[in-house]
Short mmCIF file of C-alpha atoms and ligand atoms in Angstrom, two decimals:
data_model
loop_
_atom_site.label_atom_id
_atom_site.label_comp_id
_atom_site.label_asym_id
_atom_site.label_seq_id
_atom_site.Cartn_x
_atom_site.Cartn_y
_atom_site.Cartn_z
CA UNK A 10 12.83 -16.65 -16.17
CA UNK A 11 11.19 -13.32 -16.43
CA UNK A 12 7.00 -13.17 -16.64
CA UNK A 13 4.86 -10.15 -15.43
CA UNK A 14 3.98 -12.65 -12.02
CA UNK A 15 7.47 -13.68 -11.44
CA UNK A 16 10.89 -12.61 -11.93
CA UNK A 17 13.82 -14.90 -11.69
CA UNK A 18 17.02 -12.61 -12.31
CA UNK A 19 20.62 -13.90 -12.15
CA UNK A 20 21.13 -11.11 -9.33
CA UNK A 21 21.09 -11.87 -5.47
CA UNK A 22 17.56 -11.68 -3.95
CA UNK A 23 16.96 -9.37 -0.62
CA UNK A 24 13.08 -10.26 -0.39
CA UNK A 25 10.05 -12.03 -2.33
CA UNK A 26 6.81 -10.38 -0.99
CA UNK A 27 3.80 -11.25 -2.07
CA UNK A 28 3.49 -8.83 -4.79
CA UNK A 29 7.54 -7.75 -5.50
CA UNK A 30 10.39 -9.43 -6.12
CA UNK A 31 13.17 -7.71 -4.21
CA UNK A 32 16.76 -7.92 -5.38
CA UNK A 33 19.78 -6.91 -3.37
CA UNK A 34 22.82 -4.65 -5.25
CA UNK A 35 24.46 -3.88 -2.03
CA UNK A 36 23.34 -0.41 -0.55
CA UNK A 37 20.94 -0.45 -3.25
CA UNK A 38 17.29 -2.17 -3.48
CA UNK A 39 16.16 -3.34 -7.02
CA UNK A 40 11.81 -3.49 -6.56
CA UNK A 41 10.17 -5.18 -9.07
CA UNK A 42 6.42 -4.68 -8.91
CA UNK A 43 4.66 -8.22 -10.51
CA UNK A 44 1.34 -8.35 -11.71
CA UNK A 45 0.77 -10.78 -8.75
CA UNK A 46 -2.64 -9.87 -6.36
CA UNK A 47 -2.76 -10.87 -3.03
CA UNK A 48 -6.20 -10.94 -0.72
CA UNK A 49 -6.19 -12.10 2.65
CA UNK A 50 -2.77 -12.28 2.69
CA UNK A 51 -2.44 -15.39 0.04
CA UNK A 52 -1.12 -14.62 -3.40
CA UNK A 53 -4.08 -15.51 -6.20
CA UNK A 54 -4.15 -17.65 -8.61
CA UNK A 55 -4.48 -15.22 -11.53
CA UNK A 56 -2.40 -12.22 -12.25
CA UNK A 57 -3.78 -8.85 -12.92
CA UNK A 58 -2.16 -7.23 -16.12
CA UNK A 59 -0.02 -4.10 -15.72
CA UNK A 60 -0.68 -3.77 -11.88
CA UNK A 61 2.76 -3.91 -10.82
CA UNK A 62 3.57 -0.65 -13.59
CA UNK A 63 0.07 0.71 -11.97
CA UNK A 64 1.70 0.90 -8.50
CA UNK A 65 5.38 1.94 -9.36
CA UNK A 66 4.29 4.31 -11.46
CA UNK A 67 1.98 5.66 -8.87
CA UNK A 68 4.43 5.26 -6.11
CA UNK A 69 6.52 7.54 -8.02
CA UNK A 70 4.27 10.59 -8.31
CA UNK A 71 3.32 9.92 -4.97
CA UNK A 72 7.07 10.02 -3.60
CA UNK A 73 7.35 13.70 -5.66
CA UNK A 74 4.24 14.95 -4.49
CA UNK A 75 6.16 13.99 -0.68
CA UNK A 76 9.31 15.60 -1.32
CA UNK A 77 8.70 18.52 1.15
CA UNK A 78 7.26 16.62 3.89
CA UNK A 79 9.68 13.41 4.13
CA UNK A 80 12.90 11.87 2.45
CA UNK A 81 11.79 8.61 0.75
CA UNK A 82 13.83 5.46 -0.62
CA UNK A 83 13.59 6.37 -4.17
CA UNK A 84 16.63 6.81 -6.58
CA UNK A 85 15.20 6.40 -9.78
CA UNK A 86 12.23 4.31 -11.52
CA UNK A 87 13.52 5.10 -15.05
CA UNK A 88 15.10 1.74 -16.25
CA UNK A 89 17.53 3.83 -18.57
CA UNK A 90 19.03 5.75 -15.46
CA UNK A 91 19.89 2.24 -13.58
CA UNK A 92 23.01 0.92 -13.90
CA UNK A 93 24.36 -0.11 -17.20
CA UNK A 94 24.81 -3.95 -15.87
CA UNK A 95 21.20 -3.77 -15.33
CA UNK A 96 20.10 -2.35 -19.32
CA UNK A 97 20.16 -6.05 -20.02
CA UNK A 98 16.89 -7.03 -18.13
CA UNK A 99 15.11 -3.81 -19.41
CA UNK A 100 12.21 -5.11 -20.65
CA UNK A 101 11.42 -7.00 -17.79
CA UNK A 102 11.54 -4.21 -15.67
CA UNK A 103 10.41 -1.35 -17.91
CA UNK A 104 7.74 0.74 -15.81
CA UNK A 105 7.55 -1.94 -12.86
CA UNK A 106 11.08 -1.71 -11.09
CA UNK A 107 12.07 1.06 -8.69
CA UNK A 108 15.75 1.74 -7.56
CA UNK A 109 16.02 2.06 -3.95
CA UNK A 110 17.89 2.72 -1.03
CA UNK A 111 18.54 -0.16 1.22
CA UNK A 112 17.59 0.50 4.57
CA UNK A 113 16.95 -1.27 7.92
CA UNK A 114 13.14 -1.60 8.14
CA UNK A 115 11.31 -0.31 10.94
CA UNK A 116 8.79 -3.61 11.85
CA UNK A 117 5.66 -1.42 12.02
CA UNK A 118 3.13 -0.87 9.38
CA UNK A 119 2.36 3.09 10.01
CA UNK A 120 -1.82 3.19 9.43
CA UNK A 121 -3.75 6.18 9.35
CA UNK A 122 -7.51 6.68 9.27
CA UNK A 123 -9.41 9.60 8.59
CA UNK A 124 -12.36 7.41 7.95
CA UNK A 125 -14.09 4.69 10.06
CA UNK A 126 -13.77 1.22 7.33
CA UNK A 127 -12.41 -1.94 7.33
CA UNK A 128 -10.99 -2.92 10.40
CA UNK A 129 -11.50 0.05 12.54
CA UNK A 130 -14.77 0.37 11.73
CA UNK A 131 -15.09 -3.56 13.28
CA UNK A 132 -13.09 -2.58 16.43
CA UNK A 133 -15.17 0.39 17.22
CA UNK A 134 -18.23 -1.62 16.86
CA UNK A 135 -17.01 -3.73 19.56
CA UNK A 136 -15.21 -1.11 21.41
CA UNK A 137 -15.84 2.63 20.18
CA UNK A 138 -12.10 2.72 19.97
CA UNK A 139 -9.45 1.94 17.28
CA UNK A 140 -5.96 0.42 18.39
CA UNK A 141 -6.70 1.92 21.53
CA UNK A 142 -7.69 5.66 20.60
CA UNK A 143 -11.31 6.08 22.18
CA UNK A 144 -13.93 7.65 19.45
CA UNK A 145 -17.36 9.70 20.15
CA UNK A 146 -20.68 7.34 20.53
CA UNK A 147 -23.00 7.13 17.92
CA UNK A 148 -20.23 6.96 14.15
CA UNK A 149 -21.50 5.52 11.47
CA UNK A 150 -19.73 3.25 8.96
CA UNK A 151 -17.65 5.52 6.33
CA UNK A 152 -18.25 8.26 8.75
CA UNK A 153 -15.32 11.03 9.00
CA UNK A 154 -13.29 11.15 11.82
CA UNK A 155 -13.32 13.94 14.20
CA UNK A 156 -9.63 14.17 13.36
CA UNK A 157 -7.24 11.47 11.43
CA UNK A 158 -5.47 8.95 13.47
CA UNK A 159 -2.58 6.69 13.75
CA UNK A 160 -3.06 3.46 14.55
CA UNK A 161 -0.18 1.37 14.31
CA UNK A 162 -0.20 -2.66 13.85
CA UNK A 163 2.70 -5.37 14.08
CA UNK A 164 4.45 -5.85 10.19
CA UNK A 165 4.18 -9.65 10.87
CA UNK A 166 6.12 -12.16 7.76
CA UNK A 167 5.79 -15.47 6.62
CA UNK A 168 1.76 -15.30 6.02
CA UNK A 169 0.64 -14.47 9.47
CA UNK A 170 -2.02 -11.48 9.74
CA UNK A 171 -0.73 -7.68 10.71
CA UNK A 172 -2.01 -6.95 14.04
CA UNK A 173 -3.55 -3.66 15.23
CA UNK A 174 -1.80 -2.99 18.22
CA UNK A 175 -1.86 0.69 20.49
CA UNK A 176 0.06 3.33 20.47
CA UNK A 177 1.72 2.33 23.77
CA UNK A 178 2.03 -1.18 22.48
CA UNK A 179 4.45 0.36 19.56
CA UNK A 180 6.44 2.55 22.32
CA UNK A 181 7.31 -0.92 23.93
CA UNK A 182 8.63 -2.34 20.67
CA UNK A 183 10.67 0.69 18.63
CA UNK A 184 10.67 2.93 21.57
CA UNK A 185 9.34 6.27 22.14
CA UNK A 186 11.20 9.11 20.03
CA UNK A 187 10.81 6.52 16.67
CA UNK A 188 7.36 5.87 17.88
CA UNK A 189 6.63 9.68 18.15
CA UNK A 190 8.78 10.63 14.63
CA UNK A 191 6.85 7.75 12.42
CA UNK A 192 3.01 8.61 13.73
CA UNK A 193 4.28 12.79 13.41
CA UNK A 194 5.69 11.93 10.16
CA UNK A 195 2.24 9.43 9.18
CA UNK A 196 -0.33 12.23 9.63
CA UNK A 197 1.88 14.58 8.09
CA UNK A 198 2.05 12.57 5.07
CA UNK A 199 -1.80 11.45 5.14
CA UNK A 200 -2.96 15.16 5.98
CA UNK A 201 -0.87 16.32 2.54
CA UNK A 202 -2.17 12.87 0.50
CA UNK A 203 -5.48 13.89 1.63
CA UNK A 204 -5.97 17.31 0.26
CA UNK A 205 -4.34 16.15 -2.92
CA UNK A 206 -6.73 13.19 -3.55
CA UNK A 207 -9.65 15.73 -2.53
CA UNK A 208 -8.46 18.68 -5.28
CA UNK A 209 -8.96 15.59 -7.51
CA UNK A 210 -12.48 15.12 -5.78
CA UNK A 211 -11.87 11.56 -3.94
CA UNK A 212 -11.77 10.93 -0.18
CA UNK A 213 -8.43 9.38 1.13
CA UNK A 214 -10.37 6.81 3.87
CA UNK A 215 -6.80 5.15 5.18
CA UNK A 216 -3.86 4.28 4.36
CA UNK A 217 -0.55 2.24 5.48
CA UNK A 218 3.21 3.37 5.18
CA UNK A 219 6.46 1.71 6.02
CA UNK A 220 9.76 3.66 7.14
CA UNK A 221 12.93 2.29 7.38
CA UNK A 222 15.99 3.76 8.84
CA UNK A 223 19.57 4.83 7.45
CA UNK A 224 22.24 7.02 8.95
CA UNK A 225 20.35 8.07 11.58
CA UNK A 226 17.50 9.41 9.24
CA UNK A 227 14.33 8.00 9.03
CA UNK A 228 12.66 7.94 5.45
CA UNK A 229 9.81 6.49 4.06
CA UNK A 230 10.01 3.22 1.87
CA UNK A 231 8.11 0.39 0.28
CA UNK A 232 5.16 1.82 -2.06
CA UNK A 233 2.68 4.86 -0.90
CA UNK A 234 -0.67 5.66 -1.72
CA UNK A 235 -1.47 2.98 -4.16
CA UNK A 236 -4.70 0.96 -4.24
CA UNK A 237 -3.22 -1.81 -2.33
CA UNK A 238 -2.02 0.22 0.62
CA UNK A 239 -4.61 2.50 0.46
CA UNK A 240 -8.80 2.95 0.48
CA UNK A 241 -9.68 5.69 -1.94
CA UNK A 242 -13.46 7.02 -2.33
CA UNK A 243 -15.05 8.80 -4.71
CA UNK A 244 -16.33 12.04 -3.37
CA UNK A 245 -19.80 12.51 -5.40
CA UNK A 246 -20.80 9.46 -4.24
CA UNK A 247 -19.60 9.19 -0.59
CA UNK A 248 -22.90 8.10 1.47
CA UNK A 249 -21.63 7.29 5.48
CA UNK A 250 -23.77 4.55 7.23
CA UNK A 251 -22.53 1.96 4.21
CA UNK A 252 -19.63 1.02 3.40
CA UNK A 253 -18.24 2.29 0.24
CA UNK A 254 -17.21 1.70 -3.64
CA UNK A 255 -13.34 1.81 -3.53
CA UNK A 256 -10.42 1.84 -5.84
CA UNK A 257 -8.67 -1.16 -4.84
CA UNK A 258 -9.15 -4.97 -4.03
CA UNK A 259 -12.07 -4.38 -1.67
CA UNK A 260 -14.09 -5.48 -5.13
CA UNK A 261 -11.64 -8.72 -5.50
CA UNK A 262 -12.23 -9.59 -1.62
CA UNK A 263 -15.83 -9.00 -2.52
CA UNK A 264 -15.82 -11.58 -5.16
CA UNK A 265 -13.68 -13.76 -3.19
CA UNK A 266 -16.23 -13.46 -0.32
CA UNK A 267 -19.36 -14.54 -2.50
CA UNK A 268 -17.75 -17.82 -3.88
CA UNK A 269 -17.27 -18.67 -0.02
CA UNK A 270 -13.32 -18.74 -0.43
CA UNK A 271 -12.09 -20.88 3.41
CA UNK A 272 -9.19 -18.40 2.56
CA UNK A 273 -6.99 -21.12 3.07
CA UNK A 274 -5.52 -22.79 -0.01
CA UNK A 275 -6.04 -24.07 -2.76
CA UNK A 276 -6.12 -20.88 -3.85
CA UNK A 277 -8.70 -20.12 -6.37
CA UNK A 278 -8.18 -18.27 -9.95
CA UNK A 279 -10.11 -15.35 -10.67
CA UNK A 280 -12.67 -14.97 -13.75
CA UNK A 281 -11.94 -13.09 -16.93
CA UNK A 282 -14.10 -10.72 -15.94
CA UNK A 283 -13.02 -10.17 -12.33
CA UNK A 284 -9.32 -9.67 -13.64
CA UNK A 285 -10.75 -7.26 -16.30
CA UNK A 286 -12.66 -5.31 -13.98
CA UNK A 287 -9.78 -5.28 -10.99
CA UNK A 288 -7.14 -3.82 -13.63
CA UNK A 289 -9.71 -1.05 -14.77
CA UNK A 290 -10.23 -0.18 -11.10
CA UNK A 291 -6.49 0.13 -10.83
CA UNK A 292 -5.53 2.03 -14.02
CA UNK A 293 -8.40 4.49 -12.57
CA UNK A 294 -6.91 5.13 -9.36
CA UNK A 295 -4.07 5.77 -11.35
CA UNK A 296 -5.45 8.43 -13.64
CA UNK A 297 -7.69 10.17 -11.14
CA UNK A 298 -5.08 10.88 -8.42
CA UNK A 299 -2.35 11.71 -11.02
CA UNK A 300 -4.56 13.16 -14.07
CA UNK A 301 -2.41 11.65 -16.04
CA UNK A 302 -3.17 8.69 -18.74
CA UNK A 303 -1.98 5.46 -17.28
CA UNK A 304 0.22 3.81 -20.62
CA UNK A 305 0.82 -0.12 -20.72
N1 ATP B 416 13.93 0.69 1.09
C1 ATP B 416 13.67 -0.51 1.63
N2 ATP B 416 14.54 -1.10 2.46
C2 ATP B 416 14.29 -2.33 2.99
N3 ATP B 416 13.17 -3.05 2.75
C3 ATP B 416 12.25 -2.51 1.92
C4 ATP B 416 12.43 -1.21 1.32
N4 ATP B 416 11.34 -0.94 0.60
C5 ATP B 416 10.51 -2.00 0.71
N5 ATP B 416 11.03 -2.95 1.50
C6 ATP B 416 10.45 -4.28 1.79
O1 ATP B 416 10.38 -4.99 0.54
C7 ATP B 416 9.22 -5.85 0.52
C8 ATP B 416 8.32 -5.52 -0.68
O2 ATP B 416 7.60 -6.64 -1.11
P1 ATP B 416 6.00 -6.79 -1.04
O3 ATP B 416 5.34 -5.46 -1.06
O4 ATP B 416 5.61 -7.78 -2.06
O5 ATP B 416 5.88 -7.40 0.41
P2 ATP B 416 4.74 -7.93 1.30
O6 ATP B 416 4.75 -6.95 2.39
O7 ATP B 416 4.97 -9.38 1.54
O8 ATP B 416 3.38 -7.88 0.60
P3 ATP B 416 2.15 -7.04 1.05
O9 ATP B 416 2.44 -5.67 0.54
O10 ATP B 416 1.01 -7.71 0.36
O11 ATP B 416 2.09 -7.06 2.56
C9 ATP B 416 8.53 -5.65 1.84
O12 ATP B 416 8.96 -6.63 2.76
C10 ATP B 416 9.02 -4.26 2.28
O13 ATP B 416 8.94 -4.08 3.67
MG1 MG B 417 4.08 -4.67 0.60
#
């Protein structure tokens, strides 16, 4: 069975995440992006049309724009360039599906914040620290960070919540010459995404990478600097002491929020015009970071 939310291929499967359905060719990956839209980590009941081309597509610029600063896990997210035995499921994976090297995943989601949102904004309300990296007094929501930082949290599976965790915390679990190479390689990456997105006048707030490793090389996987991994701002109208517009599910979690979801299922659908509104937000991050027309 093949839909935009769900793919059912004849092939082996290495993964189903919440939003891709992972199939295994060997030493290869096979990452199809579905239109599925998770929030709180629970899939939703309504899909979101053409946001699993919005962030392969996206992933894909994003991975070129990286080429000088780290390897990646992309071979090719042209369907015509995948193996012939694959041409047959082509329009199921036209402009969703990326070919990938398989490698052995480091269990760390790699977050870094040049902003103070979300969840480090919470913790340094309580604590005037994030995952353990101590903060001046007196920041305001939104407000830029004296520098960007790496704050690390646990890649946790089967529906339980991420946790922040310290620096030290991550040197205990991968040791410390990975733990050093994924944060040097993190702000490396975010310092680069981060004067891209600003040439293209928006603010990079945070973002989250995985790395896996292969042959003794470490290289960045999964998808980068898309809406759902990422908080992007627009520039003109950045205001600190609020917390601000973004493009990405922020406005779905909003909705979500006022309907007083438990965020426990059932799982509720999403209005026409939520879905509607979600996509356009997407297709925008799209064209604004790439300047490039975002094509169903
Ligand atoms: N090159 C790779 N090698 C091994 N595993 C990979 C590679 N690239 C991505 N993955 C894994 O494939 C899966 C992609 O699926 P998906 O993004 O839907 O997962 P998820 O993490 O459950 O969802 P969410 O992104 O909402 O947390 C993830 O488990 C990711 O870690
Ligand atoms: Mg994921």
């Amino acid at each position: 069975m093949v839909t935009s939310t769900l793919t059912t291929l004849p092939l082996p499967v290495f993964i189903r995440g919440k939003v891709r359905d992972v199939y295994d060719l060997g030493d290869r990956l096979l990452m199809v992006a579905s239109d599925r839209i998770s929030a709180f980590d629970y899939v939703l009941g309504t899909p979101v049309p053409d946001k699993g081309k919005i962030l392969t597509q996206l992933s894909a610029w994003w991975f070129g724009q990286l080429a000088d600063i780290t390897p990646n896990h992309l071979i090719s997210a042209d369907v015509s360039r995948f193996p012939s035995e694959l041409q047959i499921y082509r329009e199921a994976l036209e402009g969703r599906t990326m070919l990938v090297r398989k490698t052995d995943k480091v269990m760390i989601e790699c977050v870094v914040r040049g902003y103070l949102a979300g969840s480090g904004w919470k913790e340094y309300q309580k604590t005037q620290s994030v995952c353990g990296v101590k903060l001046p007094a007196g920041l305001k929501e939104s407000d830029r960070l004296p520098e960007p930082i790496f704050t690390p949290a646990t890649k946790e599976e089967g529906g339980k919540h991420d946790e922040n965790i310290s620096f030290e915390r991550m040197v205990q679990i991968v040791g410390r010459p990975l733990a050093e190479t994924l944060r040097d390689k993190s702000l490396a990456i975010y310092n680069k995404a981060a004067r891209v997105a600003e040439e293209r006048g928006l603010i990079l707030c945070d973002t989250k990478f995985e790395f896996g490793q292969l042959n003794n090389q470490v290289i960045l996987i999964d998808e980068v600097l898309t809406p759902d991994s990422s908080r992007f701002w627009e520039k003109a109208r950045y205001q600190p002491g609020k917390s601000q517009d973004s493009f990405d599910k922020q406005y779905v979690r909003d909705y979500l929020e006022s309907i007083h979801w438990s965020k426990q299922p059932p799982v509720p659908e999403l209005p026409a015009e939520v879905v509607k509104n979600t996509r356009a937000k997407y297709a925008e991050a799209f064209e604004r970071v790439t300047g490039m027309a975002f094509r169903s």
